[in-house]
PDB file of C-alpha atoms in Angstrom:
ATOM      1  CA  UNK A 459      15.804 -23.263  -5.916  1.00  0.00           C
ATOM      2  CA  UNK A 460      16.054 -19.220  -5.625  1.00  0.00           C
ATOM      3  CA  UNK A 461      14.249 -16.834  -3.210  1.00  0.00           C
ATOM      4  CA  UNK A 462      14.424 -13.859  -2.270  1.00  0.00           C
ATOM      5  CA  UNK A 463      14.393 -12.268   1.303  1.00  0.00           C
ATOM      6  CA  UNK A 464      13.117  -8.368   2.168  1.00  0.00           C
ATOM      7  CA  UNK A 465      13.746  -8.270   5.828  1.00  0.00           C
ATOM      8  CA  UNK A 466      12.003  -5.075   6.791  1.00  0.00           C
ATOM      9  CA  UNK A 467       8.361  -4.287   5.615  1.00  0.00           C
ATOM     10  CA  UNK A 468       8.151  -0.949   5.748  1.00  0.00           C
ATOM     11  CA  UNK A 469      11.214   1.868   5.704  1.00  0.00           C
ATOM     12  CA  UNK A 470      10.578   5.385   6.793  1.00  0.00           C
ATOM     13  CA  UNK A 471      12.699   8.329   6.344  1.00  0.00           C
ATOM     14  CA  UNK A 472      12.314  12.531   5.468  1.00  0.00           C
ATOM     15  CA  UNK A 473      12.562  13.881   2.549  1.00  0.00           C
ATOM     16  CA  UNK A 474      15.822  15.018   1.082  1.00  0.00           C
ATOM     17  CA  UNK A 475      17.461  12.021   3.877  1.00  0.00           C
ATOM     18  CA  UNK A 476      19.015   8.848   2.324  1.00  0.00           C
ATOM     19  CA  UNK A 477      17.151   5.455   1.955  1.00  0.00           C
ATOM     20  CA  UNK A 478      18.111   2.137   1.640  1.00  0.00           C
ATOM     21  CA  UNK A 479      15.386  -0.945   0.957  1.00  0.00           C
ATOM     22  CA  UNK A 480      17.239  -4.023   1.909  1.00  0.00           C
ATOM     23  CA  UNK A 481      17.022  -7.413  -0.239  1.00  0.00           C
ATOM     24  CA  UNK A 482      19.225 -10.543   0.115  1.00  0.00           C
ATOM     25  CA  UNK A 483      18.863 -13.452  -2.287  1.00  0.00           C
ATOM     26  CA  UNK A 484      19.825 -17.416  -2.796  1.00  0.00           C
ATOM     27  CA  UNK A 485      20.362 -18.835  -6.144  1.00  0.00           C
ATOM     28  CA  UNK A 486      22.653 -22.029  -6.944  1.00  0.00           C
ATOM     29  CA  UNK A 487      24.329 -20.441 -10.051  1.00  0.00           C
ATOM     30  CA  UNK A 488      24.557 -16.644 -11.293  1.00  0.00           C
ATOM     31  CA  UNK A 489      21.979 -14.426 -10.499  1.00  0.00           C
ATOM     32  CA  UNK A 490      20.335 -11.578 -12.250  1.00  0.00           C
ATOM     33  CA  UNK A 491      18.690  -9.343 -10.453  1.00  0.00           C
ATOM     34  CA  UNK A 492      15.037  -7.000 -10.185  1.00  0.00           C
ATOM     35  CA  UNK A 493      13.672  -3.789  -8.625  1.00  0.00           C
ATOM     36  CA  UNK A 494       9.979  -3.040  -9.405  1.00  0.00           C
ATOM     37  CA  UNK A 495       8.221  -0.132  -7.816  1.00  0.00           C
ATOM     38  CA  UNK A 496       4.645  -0.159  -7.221  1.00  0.00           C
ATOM     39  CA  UNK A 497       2.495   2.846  -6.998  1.00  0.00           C
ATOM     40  CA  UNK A 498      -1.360   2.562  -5.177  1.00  0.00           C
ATOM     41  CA  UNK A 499      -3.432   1.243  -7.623  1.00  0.00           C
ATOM     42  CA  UNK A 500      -0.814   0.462 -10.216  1.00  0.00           C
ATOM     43  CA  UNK A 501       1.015  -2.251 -11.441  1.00  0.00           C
ATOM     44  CA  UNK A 502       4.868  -3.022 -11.139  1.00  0.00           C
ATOM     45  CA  UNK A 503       7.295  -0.613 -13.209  1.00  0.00           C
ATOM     46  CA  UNK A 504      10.738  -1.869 -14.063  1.00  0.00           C
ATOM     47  CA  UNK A 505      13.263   0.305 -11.471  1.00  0.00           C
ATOM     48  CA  UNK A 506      16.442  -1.321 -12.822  1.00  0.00           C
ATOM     49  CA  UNK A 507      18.391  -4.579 -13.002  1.00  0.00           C
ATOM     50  CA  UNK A 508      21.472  -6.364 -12.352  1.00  0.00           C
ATOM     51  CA  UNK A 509      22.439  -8.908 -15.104  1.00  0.00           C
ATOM     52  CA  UNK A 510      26.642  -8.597 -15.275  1.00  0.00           C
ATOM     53  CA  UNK A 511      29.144  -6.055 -15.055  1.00  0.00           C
ATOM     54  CA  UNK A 512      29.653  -3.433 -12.636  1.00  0.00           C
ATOM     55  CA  UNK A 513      28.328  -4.094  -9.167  1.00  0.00           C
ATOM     56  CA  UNK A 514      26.747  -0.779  -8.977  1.00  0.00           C
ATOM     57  CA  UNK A 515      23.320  -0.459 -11.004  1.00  0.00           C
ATOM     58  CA  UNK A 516      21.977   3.032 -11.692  1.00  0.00           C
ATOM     59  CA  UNK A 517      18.081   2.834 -12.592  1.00  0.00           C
ATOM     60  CA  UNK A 518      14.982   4.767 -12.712  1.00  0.00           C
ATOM     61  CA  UNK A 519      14.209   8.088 -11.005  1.00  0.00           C
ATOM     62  CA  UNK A 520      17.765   8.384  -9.321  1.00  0.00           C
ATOM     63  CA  UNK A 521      17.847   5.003  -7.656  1.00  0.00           C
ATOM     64  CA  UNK A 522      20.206   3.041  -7.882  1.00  0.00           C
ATOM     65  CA  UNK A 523      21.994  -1.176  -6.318  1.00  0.00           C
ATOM     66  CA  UNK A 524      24.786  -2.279  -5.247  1.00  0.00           C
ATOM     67  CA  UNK A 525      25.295  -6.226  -6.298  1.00  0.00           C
ATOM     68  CA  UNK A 526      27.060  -7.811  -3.399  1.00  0.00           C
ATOM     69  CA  UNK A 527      28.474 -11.348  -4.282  1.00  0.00           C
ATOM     70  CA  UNK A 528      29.942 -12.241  -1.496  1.00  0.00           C
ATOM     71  CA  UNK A 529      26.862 -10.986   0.893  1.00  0.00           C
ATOM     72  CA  UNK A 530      24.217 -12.141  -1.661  1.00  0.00           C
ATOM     73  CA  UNK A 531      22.439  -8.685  -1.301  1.00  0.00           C
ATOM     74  CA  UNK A 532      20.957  -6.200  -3.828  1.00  0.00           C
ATOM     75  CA  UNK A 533      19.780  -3.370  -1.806  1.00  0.00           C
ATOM     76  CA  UNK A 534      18.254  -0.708  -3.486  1.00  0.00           C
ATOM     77  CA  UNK A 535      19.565   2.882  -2.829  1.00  0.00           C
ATOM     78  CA  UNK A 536      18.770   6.748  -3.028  1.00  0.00           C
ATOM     79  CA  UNK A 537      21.002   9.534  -2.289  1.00  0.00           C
ATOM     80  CA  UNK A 538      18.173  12.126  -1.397  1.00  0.00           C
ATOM     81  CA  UNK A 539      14.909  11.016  -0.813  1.00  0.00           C
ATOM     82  CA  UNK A 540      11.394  12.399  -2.370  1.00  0.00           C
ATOM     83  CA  UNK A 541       8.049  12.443  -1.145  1.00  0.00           C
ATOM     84  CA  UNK A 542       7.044  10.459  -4.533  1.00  0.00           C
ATOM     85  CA  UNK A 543       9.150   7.880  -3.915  1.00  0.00           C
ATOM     86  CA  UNK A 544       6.534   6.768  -1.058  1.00  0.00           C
ATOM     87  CA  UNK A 545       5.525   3.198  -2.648  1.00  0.00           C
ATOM     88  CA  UNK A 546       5.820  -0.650  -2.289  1.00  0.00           C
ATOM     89  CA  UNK A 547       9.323  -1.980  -3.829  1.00  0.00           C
ATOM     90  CA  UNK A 548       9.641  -5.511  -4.711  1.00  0.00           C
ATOM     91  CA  UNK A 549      13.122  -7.448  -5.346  1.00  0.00           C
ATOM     92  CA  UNK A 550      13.458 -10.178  -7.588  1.00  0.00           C
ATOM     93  CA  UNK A 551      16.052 -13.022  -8.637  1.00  0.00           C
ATOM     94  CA  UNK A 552      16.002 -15.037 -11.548  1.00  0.00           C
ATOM     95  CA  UNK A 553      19.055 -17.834 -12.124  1.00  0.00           C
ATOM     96  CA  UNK A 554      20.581 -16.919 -15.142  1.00  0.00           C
ATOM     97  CA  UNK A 555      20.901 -20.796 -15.797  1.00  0.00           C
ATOM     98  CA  UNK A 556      17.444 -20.642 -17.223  1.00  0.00           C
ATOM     99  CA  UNK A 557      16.368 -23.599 -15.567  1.00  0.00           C
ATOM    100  CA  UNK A 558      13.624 -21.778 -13.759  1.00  0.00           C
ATOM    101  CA  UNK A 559      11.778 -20.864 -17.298  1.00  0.00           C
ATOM    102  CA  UNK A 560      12.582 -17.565 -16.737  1.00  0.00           C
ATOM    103  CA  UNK A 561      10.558 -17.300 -13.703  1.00  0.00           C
ATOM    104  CA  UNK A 562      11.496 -14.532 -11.610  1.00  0.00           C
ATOM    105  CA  UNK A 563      10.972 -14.581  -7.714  1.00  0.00           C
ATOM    106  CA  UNK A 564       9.519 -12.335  -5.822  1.00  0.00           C
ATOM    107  CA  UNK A 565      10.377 -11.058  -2.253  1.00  0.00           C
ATOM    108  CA  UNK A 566       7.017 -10.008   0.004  1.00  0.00           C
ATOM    109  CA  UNK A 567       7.825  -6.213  -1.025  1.00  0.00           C
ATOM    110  CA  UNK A 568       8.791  -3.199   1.527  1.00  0.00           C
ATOM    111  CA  UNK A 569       6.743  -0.127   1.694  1.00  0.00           C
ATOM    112  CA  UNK A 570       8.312   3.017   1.701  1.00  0.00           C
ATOM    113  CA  UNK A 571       6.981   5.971   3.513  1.00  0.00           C
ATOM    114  CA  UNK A 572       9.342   9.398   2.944  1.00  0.00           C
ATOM    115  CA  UNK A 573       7.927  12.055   4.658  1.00  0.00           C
ATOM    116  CA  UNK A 574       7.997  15.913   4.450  1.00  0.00           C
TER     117      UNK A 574
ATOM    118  CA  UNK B 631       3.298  -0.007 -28.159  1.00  0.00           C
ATOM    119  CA  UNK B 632       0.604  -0.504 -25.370  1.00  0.00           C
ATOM    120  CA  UNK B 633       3.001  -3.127 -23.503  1.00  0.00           C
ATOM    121  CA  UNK B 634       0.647  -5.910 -21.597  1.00  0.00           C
ATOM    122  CA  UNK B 635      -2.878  -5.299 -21.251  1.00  0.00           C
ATOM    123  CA  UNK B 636      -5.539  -6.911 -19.115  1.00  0.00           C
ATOM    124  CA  UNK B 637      -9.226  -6.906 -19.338  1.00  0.00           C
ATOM    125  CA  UNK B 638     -11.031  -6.725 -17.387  1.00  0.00           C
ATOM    126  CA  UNK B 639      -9.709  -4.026 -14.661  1.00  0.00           C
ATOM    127  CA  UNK B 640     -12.166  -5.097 -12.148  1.00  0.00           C
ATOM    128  CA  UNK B 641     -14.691  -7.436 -11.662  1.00  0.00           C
ATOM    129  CA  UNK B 642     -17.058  -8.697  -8.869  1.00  0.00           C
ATOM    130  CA  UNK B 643     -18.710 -12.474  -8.960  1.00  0.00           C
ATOM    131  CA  UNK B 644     -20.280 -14.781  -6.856  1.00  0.00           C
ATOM    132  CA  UNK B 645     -19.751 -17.885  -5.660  1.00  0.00           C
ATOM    133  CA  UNK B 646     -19.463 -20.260  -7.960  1.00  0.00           C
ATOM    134  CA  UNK B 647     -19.500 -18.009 -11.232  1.00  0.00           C
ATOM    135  CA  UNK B 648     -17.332 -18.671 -14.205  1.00  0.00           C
ATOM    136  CA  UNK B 649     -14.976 -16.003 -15.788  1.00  0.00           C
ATOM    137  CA  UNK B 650     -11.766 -15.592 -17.830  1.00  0.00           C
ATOM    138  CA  UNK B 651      -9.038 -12.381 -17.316  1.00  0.00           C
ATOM    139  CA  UNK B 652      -7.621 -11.607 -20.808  1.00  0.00           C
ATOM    140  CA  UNK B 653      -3.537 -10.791 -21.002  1.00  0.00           C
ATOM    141  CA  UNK B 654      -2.303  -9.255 -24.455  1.00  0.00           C
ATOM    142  CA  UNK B 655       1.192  -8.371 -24.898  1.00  0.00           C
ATOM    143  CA  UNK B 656       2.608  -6.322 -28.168  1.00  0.00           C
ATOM    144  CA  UNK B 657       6.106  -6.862 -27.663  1.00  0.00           C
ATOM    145  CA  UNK B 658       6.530 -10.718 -29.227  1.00  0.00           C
ATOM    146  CA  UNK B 659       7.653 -12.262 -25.879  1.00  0.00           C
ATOM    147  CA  UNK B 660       7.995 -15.495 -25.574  1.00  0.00           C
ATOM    148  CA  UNK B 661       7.481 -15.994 -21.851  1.00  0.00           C
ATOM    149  CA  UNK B 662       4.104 -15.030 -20.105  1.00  0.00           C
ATOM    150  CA  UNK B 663       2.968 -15.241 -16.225  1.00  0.00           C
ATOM    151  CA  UNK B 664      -0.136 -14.774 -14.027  1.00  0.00           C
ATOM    152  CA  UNK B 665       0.423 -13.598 -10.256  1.00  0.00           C
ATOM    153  CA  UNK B 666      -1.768 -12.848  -7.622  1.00  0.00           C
ATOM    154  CA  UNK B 667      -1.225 -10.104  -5.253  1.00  0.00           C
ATOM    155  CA  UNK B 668      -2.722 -10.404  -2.085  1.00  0.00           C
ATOM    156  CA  UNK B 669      -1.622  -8.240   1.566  1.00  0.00           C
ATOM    157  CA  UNK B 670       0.792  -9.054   3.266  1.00  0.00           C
ATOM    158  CA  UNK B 671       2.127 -12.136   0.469  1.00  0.00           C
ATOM    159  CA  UNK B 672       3.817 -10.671  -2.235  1.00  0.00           C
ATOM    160  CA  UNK B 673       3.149 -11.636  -5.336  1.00  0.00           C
ATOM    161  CA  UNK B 674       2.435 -15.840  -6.062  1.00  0.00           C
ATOM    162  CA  UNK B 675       2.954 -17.391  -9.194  1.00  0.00           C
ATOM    163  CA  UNK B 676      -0.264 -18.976 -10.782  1.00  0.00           C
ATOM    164  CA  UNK B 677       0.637 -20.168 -13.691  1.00  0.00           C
ATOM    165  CA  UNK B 678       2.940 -19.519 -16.471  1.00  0.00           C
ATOM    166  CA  UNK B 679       3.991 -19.938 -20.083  1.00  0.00           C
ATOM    167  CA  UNK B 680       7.072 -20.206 -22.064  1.00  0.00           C
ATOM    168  CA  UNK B 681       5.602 -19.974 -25.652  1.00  0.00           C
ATOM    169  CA  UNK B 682       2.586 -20.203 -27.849  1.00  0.00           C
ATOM    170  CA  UNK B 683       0.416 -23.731 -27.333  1.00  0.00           C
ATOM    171  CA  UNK B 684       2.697 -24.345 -23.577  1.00  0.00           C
ATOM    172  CA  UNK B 685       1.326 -23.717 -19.864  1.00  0.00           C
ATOM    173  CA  UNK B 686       2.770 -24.695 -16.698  1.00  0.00           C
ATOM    174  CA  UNK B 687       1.916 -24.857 -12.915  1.00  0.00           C
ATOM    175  CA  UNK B 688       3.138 -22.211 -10.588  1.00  0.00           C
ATOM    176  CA  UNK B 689       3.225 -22.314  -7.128  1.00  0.00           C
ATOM    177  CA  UNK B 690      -0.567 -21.491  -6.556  1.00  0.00           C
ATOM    178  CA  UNK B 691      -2.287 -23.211  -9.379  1.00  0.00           C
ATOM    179  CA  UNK B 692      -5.412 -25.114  -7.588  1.00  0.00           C
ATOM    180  CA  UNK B 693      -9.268 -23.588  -8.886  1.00  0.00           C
ATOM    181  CA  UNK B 694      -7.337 -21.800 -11.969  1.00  0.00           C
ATOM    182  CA  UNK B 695      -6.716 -22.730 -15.567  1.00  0.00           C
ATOM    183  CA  UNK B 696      -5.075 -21.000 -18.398  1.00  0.00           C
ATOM    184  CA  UNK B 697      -4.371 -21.934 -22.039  1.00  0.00           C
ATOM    185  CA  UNK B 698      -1.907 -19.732 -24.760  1.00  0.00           C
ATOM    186  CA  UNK B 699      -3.313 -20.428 -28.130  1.00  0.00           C
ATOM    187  CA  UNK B 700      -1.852 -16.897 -29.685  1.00  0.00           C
ATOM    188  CA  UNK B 701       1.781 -15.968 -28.303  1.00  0.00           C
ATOM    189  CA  UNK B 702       0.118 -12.567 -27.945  1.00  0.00           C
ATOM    190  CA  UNK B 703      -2.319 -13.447 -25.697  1.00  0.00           C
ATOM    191  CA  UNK B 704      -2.684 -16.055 -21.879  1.00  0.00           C
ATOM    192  CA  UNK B 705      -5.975 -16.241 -20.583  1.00  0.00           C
ATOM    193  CA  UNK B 706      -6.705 -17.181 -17.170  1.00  0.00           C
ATOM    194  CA  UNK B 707      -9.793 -19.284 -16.277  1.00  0.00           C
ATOM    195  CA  UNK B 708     -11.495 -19.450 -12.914  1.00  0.00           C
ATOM    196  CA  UNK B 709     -14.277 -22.223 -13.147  1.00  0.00           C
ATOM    197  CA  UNK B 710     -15.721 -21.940 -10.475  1.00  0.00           C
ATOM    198  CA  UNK B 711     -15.060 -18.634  -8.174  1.00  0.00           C
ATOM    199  CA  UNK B 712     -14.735 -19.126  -4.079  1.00  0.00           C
ATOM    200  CA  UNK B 713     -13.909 -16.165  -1.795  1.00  0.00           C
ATOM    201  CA  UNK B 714     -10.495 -17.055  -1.360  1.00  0.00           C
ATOM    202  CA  UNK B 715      -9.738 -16.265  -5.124  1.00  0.00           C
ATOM    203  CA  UNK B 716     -10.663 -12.422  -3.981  1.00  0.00           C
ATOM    204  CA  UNK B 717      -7.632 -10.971  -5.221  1.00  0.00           C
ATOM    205  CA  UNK B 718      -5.481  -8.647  -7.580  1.00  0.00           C
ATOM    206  CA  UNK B 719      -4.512 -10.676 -10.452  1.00  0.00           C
ATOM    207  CA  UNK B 720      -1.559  -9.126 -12.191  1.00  0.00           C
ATOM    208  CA  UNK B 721       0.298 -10.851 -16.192  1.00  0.00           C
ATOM    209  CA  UNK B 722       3.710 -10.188 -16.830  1.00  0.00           C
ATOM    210  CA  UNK B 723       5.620 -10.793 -19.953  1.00  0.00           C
ATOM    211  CA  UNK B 724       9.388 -10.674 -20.582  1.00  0.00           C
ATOM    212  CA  UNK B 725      11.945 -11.715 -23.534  1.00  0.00           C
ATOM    213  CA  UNK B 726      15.559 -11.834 -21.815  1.00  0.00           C
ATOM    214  CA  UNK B 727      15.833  -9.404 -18.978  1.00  0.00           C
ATOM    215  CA  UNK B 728      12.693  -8.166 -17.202  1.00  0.00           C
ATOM    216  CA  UNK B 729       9.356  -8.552 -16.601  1.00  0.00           C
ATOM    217  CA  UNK B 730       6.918  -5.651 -17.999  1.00  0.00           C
ATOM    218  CA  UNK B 731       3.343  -6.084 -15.748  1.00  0.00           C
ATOM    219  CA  UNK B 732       0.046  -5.253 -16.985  1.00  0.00           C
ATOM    220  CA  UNK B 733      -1.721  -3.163 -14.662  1.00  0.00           C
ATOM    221  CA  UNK B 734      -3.520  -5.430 -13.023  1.00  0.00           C
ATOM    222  CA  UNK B 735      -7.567  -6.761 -12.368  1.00  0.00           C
ATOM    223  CA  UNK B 736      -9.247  -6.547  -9.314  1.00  0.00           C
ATOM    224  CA  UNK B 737     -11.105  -9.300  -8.369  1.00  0.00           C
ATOM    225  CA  UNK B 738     -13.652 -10.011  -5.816  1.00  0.00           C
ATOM    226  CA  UNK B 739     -15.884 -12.590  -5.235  1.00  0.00           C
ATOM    227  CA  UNK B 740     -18.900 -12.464  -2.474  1.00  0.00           C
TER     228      UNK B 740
END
């Protein structure tokens, strides 16, 4: 079985400040790993992914994760935070043993409020 | 390359109505999915598909029913509509690495 685990629902920081959306997973083999981003009123976008290689994932619009093996997390960063990054972020594991289909789950998302 | 579509984008019925969401993809993926968004519960997994002529059960399958004839193309069925199908009903594809979503239907039913 996999899952996925967002702990907080909503994050809140200023503009031009750091963030950091938390996401822990469980997989029994290797893992590959999902951001989306969803805008109001929009379906999910692709923010980047962790499949092999280095640990630290640089994706769409300046974010970036750091794969942690031995912590099972993913969490999604962002050096300097922008107003239009205010959305709902979803994580998402998939074993890459392929005995899932290639079904991807989803945590419950976290909401993301940057303010000015 | 228009990516997944759905049709309709929104759609109100009563109780007890019949209707069917259309998902086209462009991209030749082999894999399809129907989710269903709803506050405060992520997203669920209705049903899915892993090529042309196969469906399977998700974890929220009950009242729904979907068939793949064209590996373009998973339609979702809803028989016969209750309230607690009011929903957003999002289809994903994806090859290897990835899900791309279409952007979604809104559903209600009164």
């Amino acid at each position: 079985a996999q899952s996925v685990a967002q702990p907080e629902d909503q994050v809140n920081v200023a503009e031009g400040n750091p963030l950091t959306v938390k996401c822990t997973y469980s997989v029994s083999g290797n893992p590959y790993l999902f951001w989306y981003v969803q805008y109001p009123n929009r379906g999910l976008q692709f923010l980047l992914k962790y499949i092999t290689g280095d640990n630290l994932v640089k994706g769409s619009y300046g974010f970036e994760a750091e794969f942690n093996k031995s912590q099972t997390s993913f969490h999604l960063k962002k050096p300097s935070a922008l107003v239009s990054d205010s959305a709902l972020y979803f994580c998402a594991v998939r074993d890459i043993s392929g005995t899932n289909a290639g079904k991807s789950t989803f945590g419950d998302g976290t909401t993301l409020t940057v303010k000015p | 390359n228009a990516g997944v579509t759905q049709t309709p984008k929104f759609r109100v019925l009563k109780t007890g109505q019949s209707m069917t969401l259309l998902c086209a993809q462009d991209m030749n993926h082999e894999y399809m999915y129907w989710y269903r968004q709803d506050p405060g519960m992520g997203l669920r997994l209705i049903h899915y598909s892993v090529g042309e002529g196969t469906t399977a059960k998700g974890e929220v399958p009950d009242g729904y029913n979907v068939s793949r004839l064209k590996k373009q193309n998973f339609l979702l069925g809803l028989e016969s509509a209750a309230p607690s199908q009011t929903s957003v009903y999002f289809c994903a594809s994806q090859q290897i690495d990835g899900y791309t979503f279409g952007s979604g239907t809104r559903l209600t039913v009164v």
